[in-house]
Each structure stands twice: as structure tokens, then as C-alpha cells.
Coordinates of C-alpha atoms in Angstrom, one line a residue:
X22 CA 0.0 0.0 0.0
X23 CA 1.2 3.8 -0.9
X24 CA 0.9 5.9 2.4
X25 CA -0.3 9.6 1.0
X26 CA 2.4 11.2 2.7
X27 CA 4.6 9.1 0.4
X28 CA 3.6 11.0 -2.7
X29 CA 5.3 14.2 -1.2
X30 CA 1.4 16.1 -1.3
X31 CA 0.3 18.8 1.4
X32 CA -2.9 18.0 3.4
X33 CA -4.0 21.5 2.6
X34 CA -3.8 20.4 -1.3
X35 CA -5.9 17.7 -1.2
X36 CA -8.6 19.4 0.8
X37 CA -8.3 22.4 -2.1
X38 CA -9.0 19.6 -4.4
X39 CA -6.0 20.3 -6.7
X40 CA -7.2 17.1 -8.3
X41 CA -10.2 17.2 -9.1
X42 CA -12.9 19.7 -7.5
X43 CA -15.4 17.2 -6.7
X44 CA -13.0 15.2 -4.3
X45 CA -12.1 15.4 -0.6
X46 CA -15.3 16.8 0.5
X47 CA -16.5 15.4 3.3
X48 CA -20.2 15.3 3.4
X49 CA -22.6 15.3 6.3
X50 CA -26.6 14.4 5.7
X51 CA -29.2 15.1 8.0
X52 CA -30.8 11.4 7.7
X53 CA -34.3 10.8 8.4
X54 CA -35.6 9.9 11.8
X55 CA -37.5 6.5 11.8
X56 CA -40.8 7.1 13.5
X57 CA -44.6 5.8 13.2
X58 CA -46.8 8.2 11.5
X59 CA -49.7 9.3 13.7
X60 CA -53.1 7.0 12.6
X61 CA -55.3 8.2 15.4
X62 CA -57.2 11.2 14.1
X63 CA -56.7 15.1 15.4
X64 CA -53.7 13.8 17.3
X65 CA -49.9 15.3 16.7
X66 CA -47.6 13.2 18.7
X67 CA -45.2 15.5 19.5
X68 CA -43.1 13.1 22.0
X69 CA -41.9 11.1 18.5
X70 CA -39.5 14.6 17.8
X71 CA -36.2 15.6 19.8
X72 CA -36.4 18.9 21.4
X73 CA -34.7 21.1 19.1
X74 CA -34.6 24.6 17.9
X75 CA -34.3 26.8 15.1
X76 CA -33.8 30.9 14.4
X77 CA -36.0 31.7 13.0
X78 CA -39.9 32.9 13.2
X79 CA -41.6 30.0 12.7
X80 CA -45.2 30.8 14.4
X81 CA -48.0 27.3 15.6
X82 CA -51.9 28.7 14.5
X83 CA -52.8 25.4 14.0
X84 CA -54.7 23.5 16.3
X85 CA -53.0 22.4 19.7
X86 CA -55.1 18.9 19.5
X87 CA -55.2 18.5 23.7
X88 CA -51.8 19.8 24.0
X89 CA -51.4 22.1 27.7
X90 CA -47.2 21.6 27.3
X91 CA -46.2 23.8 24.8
X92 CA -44.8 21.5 23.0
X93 CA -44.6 23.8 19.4
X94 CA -41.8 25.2 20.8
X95 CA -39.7 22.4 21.8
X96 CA -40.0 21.4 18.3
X97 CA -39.0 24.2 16.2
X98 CA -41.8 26.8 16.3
X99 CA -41.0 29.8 18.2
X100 CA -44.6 31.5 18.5
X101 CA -47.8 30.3 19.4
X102 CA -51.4 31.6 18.8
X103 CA -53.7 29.7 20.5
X104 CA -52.5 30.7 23.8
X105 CA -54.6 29.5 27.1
X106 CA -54.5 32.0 29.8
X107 CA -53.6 29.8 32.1
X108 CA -50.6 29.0 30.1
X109 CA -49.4 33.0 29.5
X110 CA -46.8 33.7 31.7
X111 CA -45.9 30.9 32.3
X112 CA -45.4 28.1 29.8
X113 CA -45.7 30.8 26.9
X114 CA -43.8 33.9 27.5
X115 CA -44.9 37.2 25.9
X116 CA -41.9 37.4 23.0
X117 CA -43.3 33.5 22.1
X118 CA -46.7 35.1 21.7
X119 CA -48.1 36.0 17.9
X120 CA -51.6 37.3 17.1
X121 CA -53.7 36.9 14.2
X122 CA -56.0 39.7 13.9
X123 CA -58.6 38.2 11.9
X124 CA -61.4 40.0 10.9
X125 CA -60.1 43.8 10.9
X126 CA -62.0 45.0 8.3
X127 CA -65.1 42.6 8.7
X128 CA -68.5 42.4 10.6
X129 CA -69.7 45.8 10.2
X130 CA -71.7 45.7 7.1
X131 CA -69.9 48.9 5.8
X132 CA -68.5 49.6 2.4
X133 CA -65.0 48.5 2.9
X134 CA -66.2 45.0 3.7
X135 CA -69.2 44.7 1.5
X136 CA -67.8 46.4 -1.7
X137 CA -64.2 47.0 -1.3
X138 CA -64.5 50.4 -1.3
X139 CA -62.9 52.9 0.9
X140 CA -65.8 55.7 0.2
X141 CA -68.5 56.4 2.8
X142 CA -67.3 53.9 5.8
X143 CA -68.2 54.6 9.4
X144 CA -64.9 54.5 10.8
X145 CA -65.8 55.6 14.2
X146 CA -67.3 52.2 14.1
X147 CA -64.3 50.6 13.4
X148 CA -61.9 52.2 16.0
X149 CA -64.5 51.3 18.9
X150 CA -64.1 47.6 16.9
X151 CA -60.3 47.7 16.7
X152 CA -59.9 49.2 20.0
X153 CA -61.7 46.3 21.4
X154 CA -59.5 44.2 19.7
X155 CA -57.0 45.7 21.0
X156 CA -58.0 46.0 24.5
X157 CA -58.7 42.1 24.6
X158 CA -55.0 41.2 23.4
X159 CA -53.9 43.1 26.2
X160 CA -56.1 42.3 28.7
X161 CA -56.9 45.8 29.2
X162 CA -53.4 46.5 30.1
X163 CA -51.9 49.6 29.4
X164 CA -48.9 51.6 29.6
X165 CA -47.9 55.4 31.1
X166 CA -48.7 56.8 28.2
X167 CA -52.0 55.1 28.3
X168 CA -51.1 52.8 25.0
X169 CA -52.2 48.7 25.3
X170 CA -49.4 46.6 26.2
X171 CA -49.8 44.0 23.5
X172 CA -47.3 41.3 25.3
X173 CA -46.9 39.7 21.8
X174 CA -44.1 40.0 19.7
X175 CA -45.7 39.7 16.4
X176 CA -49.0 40.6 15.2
X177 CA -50.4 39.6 11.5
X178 CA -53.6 41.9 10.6
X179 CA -56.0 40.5 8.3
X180 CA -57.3 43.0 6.0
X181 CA -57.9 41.1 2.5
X182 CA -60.4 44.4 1.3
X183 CA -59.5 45.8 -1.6
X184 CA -60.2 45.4 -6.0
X185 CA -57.0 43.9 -6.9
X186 CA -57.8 44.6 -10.6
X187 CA -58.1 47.9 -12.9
X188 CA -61.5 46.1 -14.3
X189 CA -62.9 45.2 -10.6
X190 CA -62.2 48.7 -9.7
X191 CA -63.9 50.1 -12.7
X192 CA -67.2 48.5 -11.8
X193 CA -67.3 50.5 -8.7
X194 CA -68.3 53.6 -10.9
X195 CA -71.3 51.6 -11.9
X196 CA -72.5 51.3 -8.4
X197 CA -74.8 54.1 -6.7
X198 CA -73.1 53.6 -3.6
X199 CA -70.0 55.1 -5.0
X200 CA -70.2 58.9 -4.6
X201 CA -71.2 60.9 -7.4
X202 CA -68.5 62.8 -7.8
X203 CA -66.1 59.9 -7.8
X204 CA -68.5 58.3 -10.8
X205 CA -68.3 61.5 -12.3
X206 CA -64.7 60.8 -12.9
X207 CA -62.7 59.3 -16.4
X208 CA -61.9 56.3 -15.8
X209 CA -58.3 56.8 -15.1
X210 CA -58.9 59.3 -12.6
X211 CA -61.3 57.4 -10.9
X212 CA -58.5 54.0 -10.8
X213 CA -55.9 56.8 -9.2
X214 CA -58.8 58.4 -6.8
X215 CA -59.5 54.6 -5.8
X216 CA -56.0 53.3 -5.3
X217 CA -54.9 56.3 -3.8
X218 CA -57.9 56.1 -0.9
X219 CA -57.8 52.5 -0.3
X220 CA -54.0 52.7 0.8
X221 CA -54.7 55.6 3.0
X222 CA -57.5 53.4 4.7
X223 CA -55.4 50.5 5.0
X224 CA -52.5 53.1 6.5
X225 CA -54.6 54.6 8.5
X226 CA -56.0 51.2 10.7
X227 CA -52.3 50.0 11.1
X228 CA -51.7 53.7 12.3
X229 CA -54.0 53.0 14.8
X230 CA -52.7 50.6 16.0
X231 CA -49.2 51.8 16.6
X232 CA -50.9 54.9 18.3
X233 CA -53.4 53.0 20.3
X234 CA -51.1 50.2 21.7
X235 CA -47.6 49.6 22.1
X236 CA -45.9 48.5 19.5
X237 CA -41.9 48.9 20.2
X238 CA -42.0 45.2 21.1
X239 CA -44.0 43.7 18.2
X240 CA -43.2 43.6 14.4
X241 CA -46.6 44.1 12.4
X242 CA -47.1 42.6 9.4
X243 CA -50.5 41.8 7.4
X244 CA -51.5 38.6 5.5
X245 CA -50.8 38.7 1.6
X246 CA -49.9 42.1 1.4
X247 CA -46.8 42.0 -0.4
X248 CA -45.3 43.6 -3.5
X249 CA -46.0 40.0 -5.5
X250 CA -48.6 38.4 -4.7
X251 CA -50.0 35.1 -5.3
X252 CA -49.7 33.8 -9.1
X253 CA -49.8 29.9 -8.9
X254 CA -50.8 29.6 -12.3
X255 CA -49.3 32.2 -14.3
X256 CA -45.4 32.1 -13.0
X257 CA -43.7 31.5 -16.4
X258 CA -46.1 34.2 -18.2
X259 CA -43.3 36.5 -17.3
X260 CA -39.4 36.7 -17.2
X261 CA -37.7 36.5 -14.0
X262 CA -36.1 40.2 -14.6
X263 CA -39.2 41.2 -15.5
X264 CA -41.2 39.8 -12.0
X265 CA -38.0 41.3 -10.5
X266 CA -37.6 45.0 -12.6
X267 CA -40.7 45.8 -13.8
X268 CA -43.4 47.8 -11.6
X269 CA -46.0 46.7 -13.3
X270 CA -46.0 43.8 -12.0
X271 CA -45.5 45.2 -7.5
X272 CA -49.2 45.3 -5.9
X273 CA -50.6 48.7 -5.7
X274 CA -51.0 48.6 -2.4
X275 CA -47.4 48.4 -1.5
X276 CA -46.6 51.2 -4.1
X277 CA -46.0 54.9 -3.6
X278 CA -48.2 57.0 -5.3
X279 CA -45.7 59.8 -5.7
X280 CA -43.3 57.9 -6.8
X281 CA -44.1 54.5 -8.4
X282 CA -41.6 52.6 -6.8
X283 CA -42.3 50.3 -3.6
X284 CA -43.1 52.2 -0.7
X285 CA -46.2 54.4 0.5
X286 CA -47.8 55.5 3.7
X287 CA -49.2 51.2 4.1
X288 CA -46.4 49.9 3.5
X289 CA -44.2 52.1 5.7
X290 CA -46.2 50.2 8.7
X291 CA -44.9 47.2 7.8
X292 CA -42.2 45.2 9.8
X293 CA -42.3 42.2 7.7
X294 CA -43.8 40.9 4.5
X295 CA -46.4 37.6 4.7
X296 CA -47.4 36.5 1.6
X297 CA -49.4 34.0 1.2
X298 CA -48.2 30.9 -0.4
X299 CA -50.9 28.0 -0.2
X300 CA -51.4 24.9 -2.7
X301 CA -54.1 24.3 -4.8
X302 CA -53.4 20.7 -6.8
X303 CA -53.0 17.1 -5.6
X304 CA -50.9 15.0 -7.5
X305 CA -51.4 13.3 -9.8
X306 CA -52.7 16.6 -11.1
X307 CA -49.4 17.9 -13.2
X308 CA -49.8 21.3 -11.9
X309 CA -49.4 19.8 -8.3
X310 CA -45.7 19.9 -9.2
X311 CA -45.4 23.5 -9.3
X312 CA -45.9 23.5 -5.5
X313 CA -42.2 24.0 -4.4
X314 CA -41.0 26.3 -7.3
X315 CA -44.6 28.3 -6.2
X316 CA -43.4 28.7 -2.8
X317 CA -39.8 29.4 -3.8
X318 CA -41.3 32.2 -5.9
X319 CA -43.0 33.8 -3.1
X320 CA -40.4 34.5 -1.1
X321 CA -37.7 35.3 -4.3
X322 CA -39.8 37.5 -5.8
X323 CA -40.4 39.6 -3.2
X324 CA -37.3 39.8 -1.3
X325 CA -36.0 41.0 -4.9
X326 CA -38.9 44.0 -4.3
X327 CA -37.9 45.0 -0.3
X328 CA -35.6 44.4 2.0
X329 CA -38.4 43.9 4.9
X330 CA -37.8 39.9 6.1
X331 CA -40.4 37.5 4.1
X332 CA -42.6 35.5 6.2
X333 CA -44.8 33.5 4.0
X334 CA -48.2 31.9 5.1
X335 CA -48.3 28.4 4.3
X336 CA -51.7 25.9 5.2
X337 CA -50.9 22.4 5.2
X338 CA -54.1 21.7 3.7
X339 CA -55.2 22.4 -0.2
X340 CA -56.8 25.7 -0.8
X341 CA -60.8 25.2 -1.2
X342 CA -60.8 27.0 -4.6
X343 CA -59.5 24.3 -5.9
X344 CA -60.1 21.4 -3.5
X345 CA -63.4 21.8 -1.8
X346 CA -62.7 19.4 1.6
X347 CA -59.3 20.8 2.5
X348 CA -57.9 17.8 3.1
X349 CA -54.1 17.6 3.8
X350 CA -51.3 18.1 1.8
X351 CA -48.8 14.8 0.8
X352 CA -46.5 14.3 3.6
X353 CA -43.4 15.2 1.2
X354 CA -45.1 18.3 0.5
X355 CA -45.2 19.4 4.0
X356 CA -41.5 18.2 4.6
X357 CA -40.3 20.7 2.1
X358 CA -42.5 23.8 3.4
X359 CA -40.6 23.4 6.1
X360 CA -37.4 23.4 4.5
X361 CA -36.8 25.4 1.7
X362 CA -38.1 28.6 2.2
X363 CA -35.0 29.7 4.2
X364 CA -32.6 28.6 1.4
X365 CA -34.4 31.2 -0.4
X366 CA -33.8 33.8 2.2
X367 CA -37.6 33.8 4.2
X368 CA -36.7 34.2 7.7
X369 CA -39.9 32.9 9.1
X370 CA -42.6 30.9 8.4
X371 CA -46.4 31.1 9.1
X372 CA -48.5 28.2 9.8
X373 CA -52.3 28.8 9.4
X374 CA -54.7 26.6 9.9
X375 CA -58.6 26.6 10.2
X376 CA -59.3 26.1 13.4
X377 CA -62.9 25.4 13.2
X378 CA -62.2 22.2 10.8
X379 CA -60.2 20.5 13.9
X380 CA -63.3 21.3 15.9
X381 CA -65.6 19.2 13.3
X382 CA -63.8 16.7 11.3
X383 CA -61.7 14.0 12.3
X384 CA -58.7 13.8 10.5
X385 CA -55.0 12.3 11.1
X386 CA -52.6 14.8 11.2
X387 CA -49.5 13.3 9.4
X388 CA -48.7 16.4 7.5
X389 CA -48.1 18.1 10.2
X390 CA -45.8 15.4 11.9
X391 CA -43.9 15.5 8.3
X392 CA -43.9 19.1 8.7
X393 CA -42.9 18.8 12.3
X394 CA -39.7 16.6 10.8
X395 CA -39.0 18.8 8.0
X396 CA -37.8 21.1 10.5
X397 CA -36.0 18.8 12.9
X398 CA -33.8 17.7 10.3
X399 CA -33.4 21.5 9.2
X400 CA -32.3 22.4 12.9
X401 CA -29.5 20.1 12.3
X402 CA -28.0 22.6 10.7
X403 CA -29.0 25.8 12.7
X404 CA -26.1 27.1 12.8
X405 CA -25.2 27.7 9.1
X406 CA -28.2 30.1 9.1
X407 CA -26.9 32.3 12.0
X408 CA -24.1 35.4 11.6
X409 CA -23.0 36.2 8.5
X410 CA -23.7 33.2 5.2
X411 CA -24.6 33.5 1.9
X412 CA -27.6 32.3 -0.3
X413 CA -26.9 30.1 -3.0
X414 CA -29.7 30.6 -5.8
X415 CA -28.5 29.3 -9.0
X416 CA -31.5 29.0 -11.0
X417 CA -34.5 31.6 -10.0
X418 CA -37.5 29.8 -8.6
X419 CA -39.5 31.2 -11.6
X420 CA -37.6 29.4 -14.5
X421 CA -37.6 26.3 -12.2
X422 CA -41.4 26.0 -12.8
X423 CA -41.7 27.4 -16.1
X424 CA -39.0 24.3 -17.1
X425 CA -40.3 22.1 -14.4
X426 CA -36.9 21.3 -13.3
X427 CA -35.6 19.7 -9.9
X428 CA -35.0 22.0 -6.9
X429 CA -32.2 22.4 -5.6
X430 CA -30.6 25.4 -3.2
X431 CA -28.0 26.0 -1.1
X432 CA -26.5 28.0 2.2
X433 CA -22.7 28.7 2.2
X434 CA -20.6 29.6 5.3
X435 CA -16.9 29.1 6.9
X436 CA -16.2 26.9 3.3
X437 CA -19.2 24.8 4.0
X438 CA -22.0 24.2 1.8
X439 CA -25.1 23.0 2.8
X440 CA -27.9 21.6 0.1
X441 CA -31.2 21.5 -0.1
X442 CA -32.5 19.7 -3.0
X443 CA -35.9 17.7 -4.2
X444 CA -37.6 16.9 -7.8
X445 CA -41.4 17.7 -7.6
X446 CA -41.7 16.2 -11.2
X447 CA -40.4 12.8 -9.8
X448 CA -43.0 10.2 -11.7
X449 CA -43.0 8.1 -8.9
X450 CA -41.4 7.2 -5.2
X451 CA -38.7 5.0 -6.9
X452 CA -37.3 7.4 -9.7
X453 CA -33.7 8.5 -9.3
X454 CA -32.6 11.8 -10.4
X455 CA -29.1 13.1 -11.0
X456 CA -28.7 16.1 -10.1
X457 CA -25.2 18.7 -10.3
X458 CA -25.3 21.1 -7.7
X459 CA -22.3 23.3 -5.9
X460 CA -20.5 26.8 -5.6
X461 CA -18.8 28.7 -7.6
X462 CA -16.1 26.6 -8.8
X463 CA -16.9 23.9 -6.6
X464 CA -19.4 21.1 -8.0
X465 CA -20.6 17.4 -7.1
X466 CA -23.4 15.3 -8.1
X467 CA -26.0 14.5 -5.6
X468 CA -28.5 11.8 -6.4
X469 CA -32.6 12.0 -5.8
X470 CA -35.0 9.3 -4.9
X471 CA -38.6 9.9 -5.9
X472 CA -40.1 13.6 -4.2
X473 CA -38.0 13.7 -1.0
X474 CA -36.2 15.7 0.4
X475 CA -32.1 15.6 0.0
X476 CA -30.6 17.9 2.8
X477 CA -27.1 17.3 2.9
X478 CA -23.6 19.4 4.4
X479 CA -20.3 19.7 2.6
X480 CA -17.1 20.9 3.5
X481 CA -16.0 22.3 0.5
X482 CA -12.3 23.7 -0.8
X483 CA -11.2 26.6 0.6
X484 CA -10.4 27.6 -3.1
X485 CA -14.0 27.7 -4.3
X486 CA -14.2 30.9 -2.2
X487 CA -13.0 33.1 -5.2
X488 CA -14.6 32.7 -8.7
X489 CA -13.1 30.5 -10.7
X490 CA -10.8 32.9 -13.4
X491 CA -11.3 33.1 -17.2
X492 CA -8.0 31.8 -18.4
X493 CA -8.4 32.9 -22.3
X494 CA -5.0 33.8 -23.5
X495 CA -3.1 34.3 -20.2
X496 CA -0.4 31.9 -19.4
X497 CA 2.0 31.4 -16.1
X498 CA 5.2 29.5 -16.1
X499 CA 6.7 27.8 -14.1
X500 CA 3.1 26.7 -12.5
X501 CA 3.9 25.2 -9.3
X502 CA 6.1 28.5 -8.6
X503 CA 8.4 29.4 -6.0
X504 CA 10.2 32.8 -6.5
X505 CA 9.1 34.3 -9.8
X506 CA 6.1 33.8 -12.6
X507 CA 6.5 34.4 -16.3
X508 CA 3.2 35.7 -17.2
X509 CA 2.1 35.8 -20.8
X510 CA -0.9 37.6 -22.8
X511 CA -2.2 39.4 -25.5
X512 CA -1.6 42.4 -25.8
X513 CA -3.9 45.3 -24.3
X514 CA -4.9 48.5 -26.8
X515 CA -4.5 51.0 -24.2
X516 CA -2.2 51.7 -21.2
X517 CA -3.0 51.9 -17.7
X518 CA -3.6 48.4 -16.9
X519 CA -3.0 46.8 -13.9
X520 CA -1.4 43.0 -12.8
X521 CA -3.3 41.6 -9.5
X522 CA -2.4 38.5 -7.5
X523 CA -4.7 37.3 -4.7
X524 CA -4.4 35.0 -2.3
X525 CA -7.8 32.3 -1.7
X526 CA -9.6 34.0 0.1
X527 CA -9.5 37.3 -2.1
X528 CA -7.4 38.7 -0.1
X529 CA -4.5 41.2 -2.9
X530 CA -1.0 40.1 -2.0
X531 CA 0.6 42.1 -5.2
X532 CA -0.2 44.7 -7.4
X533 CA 1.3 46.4 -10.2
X534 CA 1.0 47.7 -13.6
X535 CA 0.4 45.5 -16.9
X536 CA 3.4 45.3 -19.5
X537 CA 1.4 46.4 -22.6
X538 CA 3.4 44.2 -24.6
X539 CA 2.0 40.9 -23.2
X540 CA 4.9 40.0 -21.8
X541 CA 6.5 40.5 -17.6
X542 CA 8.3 38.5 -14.9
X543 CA 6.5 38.9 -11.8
X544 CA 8.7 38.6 -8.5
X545 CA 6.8 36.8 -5.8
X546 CA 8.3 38.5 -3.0
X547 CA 8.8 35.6 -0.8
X548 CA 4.6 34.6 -0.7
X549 CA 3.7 32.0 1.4
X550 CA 3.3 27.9 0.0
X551 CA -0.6 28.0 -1.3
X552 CA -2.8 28.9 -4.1
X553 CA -2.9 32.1 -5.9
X554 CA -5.2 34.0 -8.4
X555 CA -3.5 35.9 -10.9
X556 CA -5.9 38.5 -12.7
X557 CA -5.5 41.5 -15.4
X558 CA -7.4 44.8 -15.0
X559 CA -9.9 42.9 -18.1
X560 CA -11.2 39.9 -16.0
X561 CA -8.8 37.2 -17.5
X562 CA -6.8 35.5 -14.6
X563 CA -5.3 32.0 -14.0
X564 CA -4.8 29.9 -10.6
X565 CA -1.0 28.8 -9.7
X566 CA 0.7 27.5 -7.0
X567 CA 3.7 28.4 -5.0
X568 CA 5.7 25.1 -3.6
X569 CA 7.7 25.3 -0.7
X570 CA 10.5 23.7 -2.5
X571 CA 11.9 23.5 -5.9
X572 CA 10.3 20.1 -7.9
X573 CA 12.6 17.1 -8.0

């Protein structure tokens, strides 16, 4: 047997994989726990999960099924909603607290709820009915300037009441309930008057409630209000730069009227973004596929809009446009909603549920232990989502649907690499997909099984941490070095240019100008044994090496 240290190679080589980048990466998978899916019905059986953690906002409003422990948050939420009094204080502590005001604009019979219209609404009416609201949260609490301690730290309002559409709008001038001199209006005029008024209504409720309680403790946000909203169906119909560039496509409602851009006296209020991102097709319906790409857009598409953190909604049930019973999503499905969303930069998660269906039906709750494990396995890696790591988004989520391709993402910190990946458009449980993923220069091939979930770690080349250089007409000689490197080129036009050598991590260890001719000797000045970038002031580099010793 040939002992490596025979072959006269430094450790530090081989883990830069100077022979081949795909080697010498150790790889570390978060397997998958073996446990008994729950049978008996409106039962989660939370006991079947380690404790474990995760940072991120990850809020329970699903039902708690019998449970007086807590037990969301020894399992990777960090908020609950259904909150027992006699729990508050004590098992549930105020900054674990979130509240869904539901119903904000709702139960009044007024304009705003029963035409969408922001024109003629009693809103006396509905500050008594918000301040209610408000004085219930807080137990009629307040502070020393007289504003409700809300002793939650994160409240979603439910608005949902405004004409999403130029043509919806347009009908309002048709109804007599609409002020005359608004119908009196050209239609353009009356599309600005109506976008312009229904903003300032939405503003002014989450006004109040930053003046009426206090708020310097909670993050507001409000369901679905987001620059992009929900498009299931009609992803591809666009580009990805133009979802991403054009303002055509942000909701009005998150748009300053001054300016166009995204911004405006509603979304100002905002702490945080919540769209909504539930599914609408079982498989085997071929748009069921779409579901993770859909999700993935959510989040991409907006966090390309505003820097405000994305916390999508997500319902682990099928949306009742499309499926009337609600019933459950597939257990992969509900794996990967609780995976992937933060390799595409969400730093939260919503989960909704209806409430009054687990008060009804009887129903076995598997999604939600799948859900439950999808984030157990995630926490395994916790900490590669913590300081400072970068997102790893090869492929936007929009051309992933519109060429039904696998997923795949990934996080990268301290020359690791962790991977999420799964293939929606598997046929089957038993079909195997190939898939190449990586970073930068760096790249392996990772192999799927059927729809689940692949969430593996690597420890990747310290090399991959620069992009790999163009090498198109530049040569270095010797290559390993050790005191001095014949460069050669073509050529530059002008003067002025500039010869840079960097060490791996980017770091410039020598500068100085380009020999227009093509042609220098570069003195190394005694640089340390490693790997090197070379680069010209035109992008074209090359990688070399400097040995501690001559070659034999």
C-alpha cells in the first residue's frame, strides 16, 4: 500500500482539491428519523421529535389537539397563537406570543367589507371595533402613556379588502353607492382616486394601532400584502427580470403613489412581509408539481422587491378553490415547506390553519408530523443560518417552474455548503434523479430518490471561495512556482492596466502595472506555500501555486 504522505502532497492540497474539484469533500446528511406516522385522528404526537430549535420565526396557529405543554416550541416553532390564559406567563412567555387579527375590516356591514370600497365607511365604528380588539389582546393592560401593552411580539392583521384589478375597480363607478362625484370621474382618474384612498385606509388602521397600543415590542405585518402576490398559475407568463424590474407587476398597495416605486404611507407600517403561499393541486394533477417552485417564488420575488424579512403563510391543507374538503397536503409536500423557504432567504414561516375544521372533522394529522420533521432535520443545521452566510440561488424559482426542473438550493458559510434539493416532477417514489449542484467553482453530483427531500452538508475547498478565473489567452510558467512567474498575454490597446495576485480568500498580496506588450516577470516576493489567483485589470486570470521547495 502507498501511504499519502509518500507522494510528497500537502494535506491543505488535497482538501483544495488540486485534483479534481469534486473530491475530498467530506459530506454530512441530515438522515431521516424512523418514526410511526400518527393513525389516530386530530392527534400530533409531539413526543416522537427531539427537542430542538431553530432561528427563525416559525409561528403554531394550528390547532394544539389536547396539547397544555407547549410542545410547538420544543420542536422548532418559536410562537404560538392559541394561547390558554392559564398558560401565559408561564409556559408561553410574551416574546413567544403571535396574534392573528382576523377579521379587521369585517363584521360591520360597511363599504369597505361589503364592496371593497374605501368611500362612505363609518370609521368611528371601526376604531371602537379595533380598539376592542386591541383592549382584549392586552387584557386591558396599558402603559404610562395610556397605550395597550400588546405582550406579543408579532401581530399579523387580516385586512384582505380591496379590488386587486383595474376592471374590478372600474365596476365600482357603476355602483350608486359610490359617490357621485367619484363616478363623475374618467376612468383613469377614478383607478388613481381609488388606489390612492384605499392605501390611505389601509395606513390609517395599522396607524392605529401603533398609536393605540404599544408596539416597540412587536413587528406588524399583514397577511398577503406583499409587493408580488400570489400567481400559482401564471409564473412562467413572465421573465424572471421582469417579475423582479418591472413595476407593473409590485401590488398597488405596496406602491408609492408619488413615486411609483415600492413604498407608500401602508407599507411604511410594515415590519415584515407575509405572503401568502398555499397549494391548490394534488398529485397526480401535473400542476401539483409546481408547489415548491410556487413557494420558492413567493419569497424570491419579493425579497427582490424590499428588503423587509419574508414570512410567508403556508396551510398544510389544499386551498378550497381548488379542493373543496381541505384535506391535507402529501407528507413530502409538507417536509419541504418546512425546509426550503429559508434557502431562499424567508426568515420565518407562518403556519395557518382553520381552526374550526379541527373542531368538526376527524382527520389524522400526518402532515403536520412531516412538517414537524422537516424542521427537525433543518435544525440540524441551525447554525449555518446564524451570523453572517450567503444564499446560494442558481437557477431563480421562476424558471424552475416554467422548465419544471428539480429544486435544488443551497447555504454557504466558513467553506461549508449545505444543500437543499428535491424533484417535484419525480414520476414516482422509486425514480432516481441526478442532479449537479455546488459553488462557484466547486461542483458534485448528488442523487434524488422519488419527491424527498435531500438535505445534505459539505465541507467544500477553501479555493471555491474566489470565482473560478477566465483563463483565455493568459499563461504562467513555471506553475507550481516558487520565487518568480512568467506571465504571458495578449496584448492590451490602451495603457494603464494593472497585474493583480490574490491569495484564496481574495485577499491582494501584489499589485502592479500591466506590461502592454503581453509579456513580464512577476517577482513573488517571498509569498507563502498556497494557491494564488492571478488576474488583469480585463477579468482574465489563472490559478498557480507556489511550492515550498523546488520540484525534484
Amino acid at each position: 500500500m502507498t501511504h499519502i504522505s509518500a507522494l510528497r502532497i500537502p494535506c491543505w492540497l488535497l482538501l483544495l482539491g488540486w485534483f479534481g474539484q469534486t473530491a475530498y469533500a467530506q459530506t454530512l446528511c441530515a438522515d431521516r428519523l424512523s418514526y410511526t406516522p400518527v393513525s389516530q385522528p386530530n392527534r400530533i404526537e409531539w413526543g416522537k421529535f427531539p427537542v430542538f430549535t431553530l432561528p427563525f420565526t416559525i409561528v403554531f396557529s394550528g390547532p394544539r389537539l389536547g396539547d397544555t405543554q407547549a410542545q410547538p416550541l420544543q420542536h422548532g416553532f418559536s410562537h404560538i397563537v392559541q394561547v390558554a390564559n392559564s398558560e401565559f406567563g408561564t409556559l408561553i412567555q410574551p416574546q413567544q406570543r403571535a396574534v392573528d387579527f382576523v377579521g379587521f375590516a369585517y363584521g360591520l356591514n360597511q363599504p369597505w367589507e361589503t364592496l371593497q370600497s374605501p368611500w362612505n365607511n363609518d370609521k368611528a365604528a371601526y376604531r371602537a371595533k379595533w380598539t376592542q380588539f386591541l383592549s382584549d389582546v392586552s387584557g386591558g393592560q396599558t402603559d404610562a402613556q395610556g397605550k395597550f401593552r400588546l405582550n406579543t411580539d408579532i401581530m399579523s392583521v387580516d385586512i384582505e379588502r380591496f379590488l386587486d384589478t383595474d376592471t374590478r375597480i372600474l365596476s365600482l363607478k357603476q355602483n350608486t353607492a359610490t359617490p357621485a362625484q367619484y363616478r363623475s370621474l374618467t376612468d383613469d382618474a377614478f383607478l388613481a382616486r381609488y388606489k390612492k384612498d384605499i392605501v390611505a385606509l389601509y395606513a390609517e388602521g395599522m396607524r392605529f394601532i401603533r398609536d393605540r397600543a404599544n408596539t416597540t415590542t412587536t413587528r406588524l405585518t399583514t397577511y398577503s400584502d406583499s409587493p408580488v402576490r400570489n400567481q400559482y398559475l401564471n409564473i412562467p407568463a413572465n421573465t424572471w427580470t421582469d417579475w423582479t424590474t418591472n413595476l407593473g407587476r409590485v401590488n398597488y398597495m405596496t406602491k408609492d403613489t408619488t413615486t411609483g416605486k415600492v413604498g407608500g404611507p401602508f407599507y411604511d407600517q410594515l415590519d415584515a412581509l407575509a405572503p401568502s403561499a398555499y397549494y391548490y393541486y394534488d398529485y397526480p394533477n401535473p400542476l401539483a408539481s409546481d408547489y415548491l417552485g410556487y413557494l420558492l417564488f413567493q419569497v424570491e420575488a419579493n425579497r427582490a422587491w424590499s428588503p423587509k424579512p419574508v414570512i410567508p403563510y403556508v396551510w398544510l391543507r389544499y386551498h378550497e378553490s381548488t379542493v373543496p374538503d381541505n384535506h391535507f397536503i402529501q407528507p413530502f409536500m409538507a417536509e419541504a415547506t418546512a425546509i426550503f423557504p429559508f434557502f431562499s432567504g424567508a426568515k420565518g414561516l407562518w403556519l395557518w390553519d382553520n381552526i374550526g375544521l379541527a373542531n368538526t372533522r376527524q382527520e389524522t394529522y400526518t402532515a403536520y408530523e412531516s412538517f414537524i420533521h422537516g424542521l427537525y432535520r433543518l435544525s440540524r443545521f441551525a447554525d449555518m443560518f446564524q451570523g453572517d452566510y450567503e444564499l446560494v440561488i442558481e437557477t431563480p424559482a421562476r424558471d424552475l417552474v416554467a422548465n419544471q426542473l428539480p429544486v435544488w438550493r443551497g447555504v454557504y458559510k466558513n467553506n461549508r455548503l449545505l444543500i437543499a434539493a428535491q424533484n417535484p416532477y419525480a414520476k414516482n417514489d422509486q425514480q432516481t434523479t441526478t442532479l449537479t449542484v455546488g459553488y462557484k467553482a466547486w461542483r458534485t453530483t448528488i442523487t434524488l430518490t422519488g419527491r424527498e427531500t435531500y438535505l445534505c452538508q459539505f465541507d467544500i475547498p477553501l479555493i471555491t471561495a474566489v470565482d473560478e478565473p477566465v483563463s483565455t489567452n493568459l499563461t504562467v510558467f513555471p506553475n507550481p512556482a516558487q520565487t518568480q512567474l512568467s506571465v504571458s498575454f495578449t496584448p492590451f490597446s490602451s495603457p494603464g492596466n494593472e497585474l493583480i495576485i490574490t491569495d484564496i480568500t481574495g485577499r491582494i498580496r501584489l499589485r502592479q502595472p500591466a506590461n502592454p506588450t503581453g509579456h513580464q516577470v512577476v517577482i513573488l516576493n517571498n509569498l507563502p506555500t498556497g494557491m494564488y489567483v492571478l488576474r488583469l485589470s480585463d477579468g482574465r486570470g489563472k490559478r498557480f501555486l507556489i511550492n515550498e521547495t523546488p520540484n525534484p
